[in-house]
């Protein structure tokens, strides 16, 4: 244009909101909505399509939470639908657009749930937000428990379980090899998910040298999920006999397993005391019902659960490889209360980080029981609420080198400490405008293939961070995405498919 | 309470006090108004075998007259006054009414009852439409000789109010259902609180032999937290439309004719329920001096009526006022969705009928607002247009906007094509010290891809004419 200067804008780096809009840099927007970034281009955002085929199923409504649920052979979704009129939360298992199972779990008051997959099973913990003065705290529902779902459409059941009831009969069997003398015997049940119950039906019997042992009237379980029963025994009892038989250390007898829940006898069991290696006594201390909590995660093959209704400082840790085996004595992580609940946890570089909304501490597995792990305070002001640590494809957190955490300060990279400036530095004004009591609504996921971070905001629209140019405060491009309906939850499934869960108004 | 023949002794002392006068509402604090009354009686010759009634009564009226500033910064001069509420609070040093009777005789008993009534005695009384009073009664009794009884009542912390509701046309003086601002200034040039209290002591005693005694009482008043609230409305230049919406449609507009400067109703923000929407927020489609078009935020969508307020700045008034009421009918759009980067619309569940089907809606107005272009000296610039390198489908809208959206200019739309060798120029004639460009789309199936935007400007003046 004659006599006119020009300002060329050909770099678009997304929304900028740090106080006065006049301070917006040349390559940023002082207002924006529903845009995406591809290379240098800025384009209209992705559209949304329905995820369930209306011709094949009745689409679910009132969606509160969705997780990607990896089965052994495919990725599926586990979905919470909450009806505010009845205050009932119902969980479904959505296999694909044409197939859904459920309801698999229905609980009054379940407005949210924690989830972790383990060996193809789903572990589910119902929780909700409760008023605590001016704050809202997330914790497990009162008188509710951890549930396990097999992934096959059958209803979820309470994890763990009580032992068998009844009395065994014990007699001398055929010729065999045993150490003579008084021994204590009992039975342990095993469920389909591998949970071992406390030993029950304890009896004493005097072994006869050269003769095996036969067991009759072995108790069965009314729980159809029990698939095996194991006979356990002590070594020879030194006189006098302690009448409290639970005080004796019990061991699994090799090859003394009934591989069903029907047969009531096992005959001619031979063993020497020196064959008793695998301890079963620790099973006495386990929870038979694991209280519900507000978060679940995995650490070194252990299930970690935290923030129960009766104690929102409580963090429970299971035995290695046994997510339902949590000792009431040794399976606790000790930590100093600070008035806020434990609200999230994640494993990062072999360390378990446990967070409250306003603090972060760490625990290291020292190879001993969890109760011996020493807490180390990492951060005294920053933490996060449930769903505030970015999930990647398989519903577990972290990539290799970082966690992405939504704190009250902003969206931060966590690499053992919270990096500053935070990733949301450019939109600090927007982040600080969110209502703090509603931070429990925030959920963050990362689509690594699309190079996007998705954040459900407290105002129930999407905040998208495009990381195509790098995952750092300067290169990230932020854009709000709004929809006609409110968005409650988001998940990434099947490599890079983004799934949204929308609520009724 | 025993009932028999009475001979009453009536001690009545009416006290009327006007003032003290306070000159500044904010300096009132605690306002002690403490007249007392008392009376005695002495009847040594009484020889009653039955109950003897004595009464002492006091009545006091206090006035507090409070000046207030002509509230042009609070109530605009074109306001129509709907209601006025005057209120005060009794302080923790309470209104008290007490009585004590001392009777000396043998075999005597006495009963005393203290009554307090406090009620407003407001000015402009024919227009009062509601008020409250405070009534408290306490009593005490004793037997034996000598007899002393007392009673007191303490209503600390209670509020007293009176209201003028002009919408009900009190006294027939407000047929339009409001008081004009001019009349408001005239009739309520000061805020006057008048409180009347009545304190009454009744005593009843019986006995034989000589009987003497006295009755005394007092009434003290401390009040604070004076307030005067005015409900008013104005007829806005802005019109809200539509008045009803049914989801998934969720767009509302505020429109007006071009204002005459100085602009008395420049909108700074729109309130939808509890959500404040400002010009750069994601919910905004377009924001000019004569048109504001916005999406309803999902968190404010619920069946029923929703208040829409605007925050305006003007020469007469600045603040938040109602713009209208929106009736919303919701639809169940909930469900599981997935992002589709090949889609240019949002496909939603449609549960308005059976079975469930789908419906297409526009992606809520995608837009961006560039940074504000100026020169380093903040001179007055002439913005002559833009050149945008864009492709896509549909009409691409552009708007020059000054700081705080005081001035805007709509440019001609660019019709996009998916394949495009042109970088079209859009002419403008916009003069301001700073300007940014809003680029947006607002129609279903429209989409844009923007690669570059060039803004042309030239220094025009170093300042505006003084």
Coordinates of C-alpha atoms in Angstrom, one line a residue, chain B residues 3-448:
Chain B
X3 CA -56.7 -12.0 87.5
X4 CA -58.8 -10.0 90.0
X5 CA -59.8 -6.4 90.5
X6 CA -57.4 -3.7 89.5
X7 CA -56.6 -0.3 90.6
X8 CA -54.2 1.0 88.2
X9 CA -51.6 3.6 88.7
X10 CA -50.7 5.0 85.4
X11 CA -47.4 6.6 84.9
X12 CA -46.9 7.8 81.5
X13 CA -44.0 9.8 80.3
X14 CA -43.8 10.4 76.7
X15 CA -40.4 11.5 75.4
X16 CA -39.8 12.8 72.0
X17 CA -36.4 13.4 70.8
X18 CA -35.3 14.5 67.4
X19 CA -31.7 14.1 66.5
X20 CA -28.9 13.7 66.9
X21 CA -28.3 14.5 63.3
X22 CA -25.6 12.7 61.4
X23 CA -23.9 14.3 58.4
X24 CA -22.3 11.3 56.9
X25 CA -23.7 7.8 56.8
X26 CA -20.3 6.1 56.9
X27 CA -19.5 7.9 60.2
X28 CA -22.5 6.7 62.0
X29 CA -21.2 3.7 63.8
X30 CA -23.1 3.3 67.1
X31 CA -25.8 5.8 67.8
X32 CA -26.7 6.0 71.4
X33 CA -30.1 7.5 71.9
X34 CA -30.9 7.2 75.6
X35 CA -33.8 8.9 77.1
X36 CA -35.1 7.4 80.3
X37 CA -38.3 7.6 82.1
X38 CA -39.3 6.7 85.5
X39 CA -42.1 7.0 87.9
X40 CA -42.8 6.1 91.4
X41 CA -45.8 5.4 93.4
X42 CA -46.3 5.3 97.1
X43 CA -49.5 4.2 98.7
X44 CA -48.8 3.4 102.3
X45 CA -52.5 3.2 103.1
X46 CA -53.2 0.4 100.8
X47 CA -54.4 -2.6 102.5
X48 CA -55.1 -5.1 99.9
X49 CA -56.1 -8.6 100.4
X50 CA -56.3 -9.1 96.8
X51 CA -54.2 -8.2 93.8
X52 CA -53.2 -4.7 93.2
X53 CA -52.1 -3.6 89.8
X54 CA -49.7 -0.8 89.1
X55 CA -48.6 0.3 85.7
X56 CA -45.7 2.4 84.5
X57 CA -45.3 3.2 80.9
X58 CA -42.8 5.1 78.8
X59 CA -42.9 5.9 75.2
X60 CA -40.0 7.4 73.3
X61 CA -39.4 8.4 69.7
X62 CA -36.0 8.9 68.3
X63 CA -35.1 10.3 65.0
X64 CA -31.8 9.9 63.1
X65 CA -31.5 11.9 60.0
X66 CA -28.7 11.0 57.7
X67 CA -27.5 12.9 54.7
X68 CA -26.5 11.0 51.7
X69 CA -24.7 11.9 48.5
X70 CA -26.8 12.4 45.5
X71 CA -26.1 9.0 44.1
X72 CA -25.4 9.7 40.5
X73 CA -22.5 7.3 40.5
X74 CA -24.8 4.6 41.9
X75 CA -28.2 5.4 40.4
X76 CA -28.3 7.0 37.0
X77 CA -30.4 10.1 36.3
X78 CA -32.7 8.2 34.0
X79 CA -33.3 5.5 36.5
X80 CA -36.8 4.4 37.5
X81 CA -37.0 3.7 41.2
X82 CA -38.8 0.4 42.0
X83 CA -38.2 0.0 45.7
X84 CA -36.4 1.6 48.6
X85 CA -35.5 -0.3 51.8
X86 CA -34.3 1.4 55.0
X87 CA -32.7 -0.7 57.6
X88 CA -30.9 -0.4 60.9
X89 CA -29.6 -2.8 63.5
X90 CA -29.8 -2.7 67.2
X91 CA -26.4 -2.9 68.6
X92 CA -25.2 -5.3 71.2
X93 CA -25.9 -2.7 73.9
X94 CA -29.5 -3.5 73.6
X95 CA -32.7 -1.8 73.8
X96 CA -33.7 -2.4 77.4
X97 CA -36.9 -2.0 79.3
X98 CA -36.7 -2.9 82.9
X99 CA -39.0 -2.6 85.8
X100 CA -38.6 -3.1 89.5
X101 CA -41.2 -3.2 92.1
X102 CA -40.4 -3.1 95.7
X103 CA -43.3 -3.9 97.9
X104 CA -43.0 -3.9 101.6
X105 CA -45.7 -5.7 103.5
X106 CA -46.3 -9.0 105.1
X107 CA -47.3 -11.9 103.1
X108 CA -46.9 -10.1 99.8
X109 CA -46.1 -11.3 96.4
X110 CA -45.4 -9.4 93.3
X111 CA -45.3 -9.9 89.6
X112 CA -43.8 -7.6 87.1
X113 CA -43.9 -7.6 83.3
X114 CA -41.8 -5.5 81.0
X115 CA -42.9 -5.0 77.5
X116 CA -40.9 -3.4 74.7
X117 CA -42.2 -2.5 71.3
X118 CA -40.0 -0.9 68.7
X119 CA -41.3 0.1 65.4
X120 CA -40.3 2.4 62.7
X121 CA -41.8 5.9 62.4
X122 CA -40.7 6.7 59.0
X123 CA -41.2 9.7 56.9
X124 CA -43.4 9.5 53.8
X125 CA -45.5 7.1 55.8
X126 CA -48.3 6.6 53.2
X127 CA -45.8 5.0 50.9
X128 CA -44.6 2.5 53.3
X129 CA -45.5 -1.0 52.1
X130 CA -43.9 -3.2 54.7
X131 CA -42.0 -2.9 57.9
X132 CA -41.2 -5.0 60.9
X133 CA -41.6 -4.4 64.6
X134 CA -39.8 -5.9 67.5
X135 CA -41.8 -7.0 70.4
X136 CA -40.4 -8.5 73.5
X137 CA -42.0 -9.3 76.8
X138 CA -40.3 -10.5 79.9
X139 CA -41.7 -11.1 83.2
X140 CA -40.7 -12.0 86.7
X141 CA -42.4 -12.8 89.9
X142 CA -41.5 -13.4 93.5
X143 CA -43.2 -14.0 96.8
X144 CA -42.5 -13.2 100.3
X145 CA -41.7 -10.0 102.2
X146 CA -40.1 -7.8 101.3
X147 CA -40.6 -8.3 97.6
X148 CA -38.4 -7.1 94.8
X149 CA -38.9 -8.2 91.3
X150 CA -37.4 -7.0 88.1
X151 CA -37.6 -7.8 84.4
X152 CA -35.7 -6.7 81.4
X153 CA -35.6 -7.5 77.8
X154 CA -32.7 -7.4 75.4
X155 CA -33.1 -7.7 71.7
X156 CA -29.5 -7.4 70.6
X157 CA -28.6 -7.6 67.0
X158 CA -32.1 -7.5 65.6
X159 CA -32.8 -5.6 62.4
X160 CA -35.5 -3.1 61.9
X161 CA -36.5 -2.1 58.4
X162 CA -39.2 -0.5 56.4
X163 CA -39.7 -0.6 52.6
X164 CA -41.3 1.5 49.9
X165 CA -42.5 -0.7 47.0
X166 CA -43.5 1.6 44.3
X167 CA -44.5 -1.3 42.0
X168 CA -47.6 -1.7 44.1
X169 CA -48.6 1.9 43.6
X170 CA -48.9 2.8 47.3
X171 CA -51.3 5.6 48.1
X172 CA -52.1 5.7 44.3
X173 CA -49.2 8.0 43.8
X174 CA -47.2 5.7 41.4
X175 CA -49.5 4.5 38.6
X176 CA -46.5 3.7 36.4
X177 CA -45.1 1.4 39.1
X178 CA -42.0 3.5 39.9
X179 CA -40.8 6.7 41.3
X180 CA -38.8 9.0 39.0
X181 CA -35.3 9.9 39.8
X182 CA -36.2 13.5 40.2
X183 CA -38.9 12.7 42.8
X184 CA -36.4 10.4 44.5
X185 CA -33.9 13.2 44.9
X186 CA -36.7 15.5 46.2
X187 CA -38.4 13.1 48.6
X188 CA -35.4 11.2 49.9
X189 CA -32.9 14.0 50.0
X190 CA -31.9 12.7 53.3
X191 CA -32.4 9.3 54.9
X192 CA -34.5 9.7 58.0
X193 CA -34.9 6.9 60.5
X194 CA -37.5 7.3 63.2
X195 CA -37.9 4.7 65.8
X196 CA -40.6 4.6 68.4
X197 CA -40.3 2.5 71.4
X198 CA -42.8 1.7 74.1
X199 CA -41.7 0.3 77.3
X200 CA -44.3 -0.7 79.8
X201 CA -44.1 -2.2 83.2
X202 CA -47.0 -3.8 84.9
X203 CA -46.8 -5.0 88.4
X204 CA -49.2 -6.9 90.4
X205 CA -48.9 -7.6 94.0
X206 CA -51.1 -8.8 96.8
X207 CA -50.8 -9.0 100.5
X208 CA -52.2 -7.6 103.6
X209 CA -51.0 -4.7 105.6
X210 CA -49.3 -1.6 104.4
X211 CA -47.9 -1.6 101.0
X212 CA -45.4 0.7 99.5
X213 CA -43.4 0.4 96.5
X214 CA -42.1 2.0 93.4
X215 CA -42.0 1.2 89.8
X216 CA -39.2 2.4 87.5
X217 CA -38.2 1.7 84.1
X218 CA -35.9 2.8 81.4
X219 CA -35.5 2.6 77.7
X220 CA -32.2 3.0 76.0
X221 CA -31.5 2.5 72.3
X222 CA -28.3 1.9 70.5
X223 CA -28.3 1.3 66.8
X224 CA -25.9 1.0 63.9
X225 CA -25.5 -0.5 60.5
X226 CA -27.8 2.1 58.9
X227 CA -28.5 1.2 55.3
X228 CA -30.6 2.5 52.5
X229 CA -31.0 0.4 49.4
X230 CA -32.6 1.5 46.2
X231 CA -33.8 -0.9 43.5
X232 CA -34.1 0.8 40.1
X233 CA -34.0 0.0 36.5
X234 CA -33.3 1.8 33.3
X235 CA -34.5 1.3 29.8
X236 CA -31.3 0.1 28.0
X237 CA -30.5 1.1 24.5
X238 CA -29.4 -2.6 24.0
X239 CA -31.9 -5.3 23.0
X240 CA -31.4 -8.9 23.9
X241 CA -32.4 -11.5 21.4
X242 CA -33.6 -14.1 21.2
X243 CA -35.5 -14.3 24.5
X244 CA -35.7 -18.0 24.3
X245 CA -33.3 -20.6 23.0
X246 CA -33.4 -24.3 22.6
X247 CA -30.2 -26.3 22.6
X248 CA -28.1 -27.0 20.6
X249 CA -28.7 -23.4 19.5
X250 CA -26.9 -21.4 22.0
X251 CA -26.2 -18.0 20.5
X252 CA -27.5 -14.7 21.8
X253 CA -27.1 -11.2 20.6
X254 CA -27.2 -7.7 22.1
X255 CA -27.9 -5.0 19.5
X256 CA -28.5 -1.3 19.5
X257 CA -28.6 1.6 17.0
X258 CA -25.4 3.5 16.5
X259 CA -24.9 5.6 19.6
X260 CA -24.6 9.3 19.8
X261 CA -21.3 10.3 21.3
X262 CA -20.5 10.5 24.1
X263 CA -21.5 6.9 24.4
X264 CA -23.5 6.3 27.6
X265 CA -23.7 2.6 27.3
X266 CA -20.5 1.1 26.1
X267 CA -20.5 -2.5 27.2
X268 CA -17.4 -3.8 28.9
X269 CA -18.6 -7.2 29.9
X270 CA -21.7 -9.4 29.7
X271 CA -22.8 -11.5 32.6
X272 CA -24.7 -14.7 31.9
X273 CA -25.8 -15.9 35.3
X274 CA -22.5 -16.1 37.3
X275 CA -20.2 -16.1 34.3
X276 CA -18.6 -12.9 33.2
X277 CA -17.7 -12.7 29.5
X278 CA -15.3 -10.2 28.2
X279 CA -14.4 -9.3 24.5
X280 CA -11.5 -11.7 24.2
X281 CA -13.1 -14.7 25.9
X282 CA -13.6 -17.9 23.9
X283 CA -17.4 -17.5 24.0
X284 CA -17.4 -14.3 22.0
X285 CA -18.2 -14.4 18.3
X286 CA -18.1 -10.7 17.6
X287 CA -18.0 -7.6 19.8
X288 CA -18.7 -4.2 18.4
X289 CA -20.3 -0.9 19.5
X290 CA -23.7 -2.0 18.1
X291 CA -23.5 -5.8 18.1
X292 CA -22.4 -8.4 20.6
X293 CA -22.9 -12.0 19.7
X294 CA -21.8 -14.8 22.1
X295 CA -22.3 -18.4 22.9
X296 CA -23.8 -19.4 26.2
X297 CA -21.1 -21.1 28.2
X298 CA -22.2 -24.7 28.9
X299 CA -21.8 -24.2 32.7
X300 CA -24.6 -21.6 32.5
X301 CA -27.0 -23.7 30.5
X302 CA -29.9 -25.0 32.5
X303 CA -33.6 -25.2 32.0
X304 CA -35.5 -22.1 32.9
X305 CA -34.8 -18.4 33.1
X306 CA -31.3 -17.0 33.1
X307 CA -30.5 -13.4 34.0
X308 CA -28.4 -11.5 31.4
X309 CA -26.6 -8.4 32.8
X310 CA -24.2 -6.0 31.2
X311 CA -21.5 -3.9 32.6
X312 CA -21.6 -0.5 31.0
X313 CA -19.4 2.5 31.1
X314 CA -20.8 5.9 30.4
X315 CA -20.9 9.5 31.4
X316 CA -23.9 9.1 33.6
X317 CA -23.4 5.8 35.1
X318 CA -20.9 2.9 35.2
X319 CA -21.8 -0.5 36.6
X320 CA -23.8 -3.6 36.1
X321 CA -27.4 -3.6 35.1
X322 CA -29.9 -6.1 33.9
X323 CA -30.3 -6.5 30.1
X324 CA -33.0 -9.1 30.1
X325 CA -34.0 -12.6 30.8
X326 CA -33.2 -15.6 28.6
X327 CA -35.4 -18.7 28.8
X328 CA -33.4 -21.8 28.0
X329 CA -34.6 -25.2 27.0
X330 CA -31.9 -27.7 27.3
X331 CA -31.3 -30.8 25.3
X332 CA -29.4 -34.0 26.2
X333 CA -26.2 -33.8 24.2
X334 CA -24.3 -35.9 26.6
X335 CA -22.4 -39.0 25.5
X336 CA -19.1 -40.3 24.3
X337 CA -17.5 -38.4 21.4
X338 CA -14.2 -38.5 19.6
X339 CA -12.2 -35.9 17.9
X340 CA -12.0 -36.1 14.1
X341 CA -9.5 -34.0 12.3
X342 CA -11.3 -34.5 9.0
X343 CA -14.6 -33.1 10.3
X344 CA -15.6 -29.4 9.8
X345 CA -18.7 -29.7 12.0
X346 CA -19.6 -31.2 15.4
X347 CA -21.9 -34.2 15.1
X348 CA -23.9 -34.6 18.2
X349 CA -26.4 -37.1 19.6
X350 CA -30.0 -36.0 19.0
X351 CA -32.3 -37.5 21.7
X352 CA -35.3 -35.2 20.9
X353 CA -37.1 -38.2 19.5
X354 CA -36.8 -42.0 19.5
X355 CA -34.6 -43.7 18.4
X356 CA -31.5 -41.6 19.0
X357 CA -30.2 -40.0 15.9
X358 CA -27.5 -37.5 15.1
X359 CA -27.4 -33.8 14.3
X360 CA -24.8 -31.5 12.8
X361 CA -23.9 -28.2 14.4
X362 CA -21.3 -25.6 13.7
X363 CA -18.0 -25.6 15.5
X364 CA -18.5 -22.7 17.9
X365 CA -17.1 -19.6 16.1
X366 CA -13.4 -20.3 15.7
X367 CA -11.5 -17.0 15.9
X368 CA -8.3 -15.3 16.8
X369 CA -7.4 -11.7 17.7
X370 CA -3.9 -10.5 16.7
X371 CA -1.7 -8.4 18.9
X372 CA -2.3 -4.7 18.9
X373 CA -0.4 -2.9 16.2
X374 CA 1.0 0.6 17.0
X375 CA 4.1 2.5 16.4
X376 CA 6.5 3.2 19.3
X377 CA 5.2 6.7 19.8
X378 CA 1.5 5.7 20.0
X379 CA 0.7 8.1 17.2
X380 CA -2.7 8.2 15.6
X381 CA -2.5 5.7 12.8
X382 CA -4.5 5.0 9.7
X383 CA -5.2 1.4 9.1
X384 CA -6.0 0.9 5.5
X385 CA -6.6 -2.8 5.3
X386 CA -5.3 -6.4 5.6
X387 CA -4.0 -9.0 3.3
X388 CA -4.7 -12.6 4.4
X389 CA -3.2 -15.7 3.0
X390 CA -6.0 -18.2 3.7
X391 CA -7.7 -21.1 2.3
X392 CA -10.7 -23.1 3.4
X393 CA -14.4 -22.9 2.9
X394 CA -17.1 -20.3 3.6
X395 CA -16.9 -16.7 4.6
X396 CA -14.0 -15.4 6.5
X397 CA -14.9 -12.3 8.6
X398 CA -12.5 -9.6 9.7
X399 CA -12.8 -6.8 12.2
X400 CA -10.4 -4.0 13.1
X401 CA -10.7 -3.3 16.8
X402 CA -9.2 -0.5 18.9
X403 CA -8.1 -0.9 22.5
X404 CA -10.9 -2.1 24.8
X405 CA -13.1 -2.4 21.7
X406 CA -14.1 1.2 21.9
X407 CA -14.0 1.5 18.1
X408 CA -14.5 -1.3 15.5
X409 CA -14.7 -1.6 11.8
X410 CA -16.0 -4.6 9.9
X411 CA -14.2 -5.4 6.7
X412 CA -15.6 -7.2 3.7
X413 CA -15.8 -10.9 4.0
X414 CA -13.3 -13.1 2.1
X415 CA -14.9 -16.1 0.4
X416 CA -12.4 -18.9 0.9
X417 CA -11.6 -21.7 -1.5
X418 CA -9.8 -24.9 -0.6
X419 CA -7.3 -24.3 -3.4
X420 CA -6.3 -20.7 -3.7
X421 CA -3.6 -18.7 -5.6
X422 CA -4.8 -15.4 -4.3
X423 CA -3.9 -13.4 -1.2
X424 CA -6.7 -11.0 -1.2
X425 CA -6.6 -7.5 0.2
X426 CA -9.4 -6.2 2.4
X427 CA -9.9 -2.4 2.4
X428 CA -10.4 -0.5 5.6
X429 CA -10.5 3.1 6.8
X430 CA -9.8 2.7 10.5
X431 CA -8.1 5.4 12.6
X432 CA -6.8 4.9 16.1
X433 CA -3.6 4.7 18.1
X434 CA -3.7 1.0 18.2
X435 CA -5.6 -1.7 16.4
X436 CA -5.8 -5.4 16.3
X437 CA -7.7 -7.7 13.9
X438 CA -10.2 -10.3 14.8
X439 CA -10.5 -13.1 12.2
X440 CA -13.5 -15.4 12.7
X441 CA -16.0 -17.7 11.1
X442 CA -19.5 -18.4 12.3
X443 CA -21.3 -20.7 9.9
X444 CA -21.7 -24.4 9.8
X445 CA -19.2 -26.3 7.7
X446 CA -17.0 -23.2 7.3
X447 CA -13.4 -23.8 8.1
X448 CA -10.2 -21.8 7.7

